[in-house]
Amino acid sequence: MSDKDLHRKIIGELESAGVEKAKIEEIQEGLEGSELNVLKNVERLRMLEIKTTHYERKTEALESEVLRWEEKHEELLLKYKSLQRDFTDLQASVEPGI
């Protein structure tokens, strides 16, 4: 192999290596961008989990409040019915004497 051929071969290999290096760098940059996206998405997911937990607790508290008011309503309804009966009895006892 002549010096010219050897020189061309070496230059070709160097150019080929340069292209491969550029491809590797491009892939690495893409990977870094993907890693950044993953980190952002992990942070978003963490924030969503925090919000979900917050709203679950809030929902549970509201459900407890609804139950408490329903019990209060039942209690007052029973008192109302009792007072209604007492009133009816009182009214019945007063009317015959009039």
PDB file of C-alpha atoms in Angstrom, residues 48-64:
ATOM      1  CA  LEU A  48     -50.315  15.101  41.701  1.00  0.00           C
ATOM      2  CA  GLU A  49     -49.956  12.490  44.449  1.00  0.00           C
ATOM      3  CA  ILE A  50     -49.798  15.254  47.058  1.00  0.00           C
ATOM      4  CA  LYS A  51     -52.888  16.940  45.609  1.00  0.00           C
ATOM      5  CA  THR A  52     -54.710  13.609  45.378  1.00  0.00           C
ATOM      6  CA  THR A  53     -53.964  12.846  49.020  1.00  0.00           C
ATOM      7  CA  HIS A  54     -55.132  16.334  50.002  1.00  0.00           C
ATOM      8  CA  TYR A  55     -58.420  16.001  48.124  1.00  0.00           C
ATOM      9  CA  GLU A  56     -58.984  12.465  49.431  1.00  0.00           C
ATOM     10  CA  ARG A  57     -58.660  13.765  52.990  1.00  0.00           C
ATOM     11  CA  LYS A  58     -60.919  16.693  52.198  1.00  0.00           C
ATOM     12  CA  THR A  59     -63.512  14.347  50.681  1.00  0.00           C
ATOM     13  CA  GLU A  60     -63.384  12.080  53.739  1.00  0.00           C
ATOM     14  CA  ALA A  61     -63.865  15.087  56.015  1.00  0.00           C
ATOM     15  CA  LEU A  62     -66.845  16.276  53.968  1.00  0.00           C
ATOM     16  CA  GLU A  63     -68.366  12.798  53.989  1.00  0.00           C
ATOM     17  CA  SER A  64     -68.006  12.706  57.780  1.00  0.00           C
TER      18      SER A  64
END
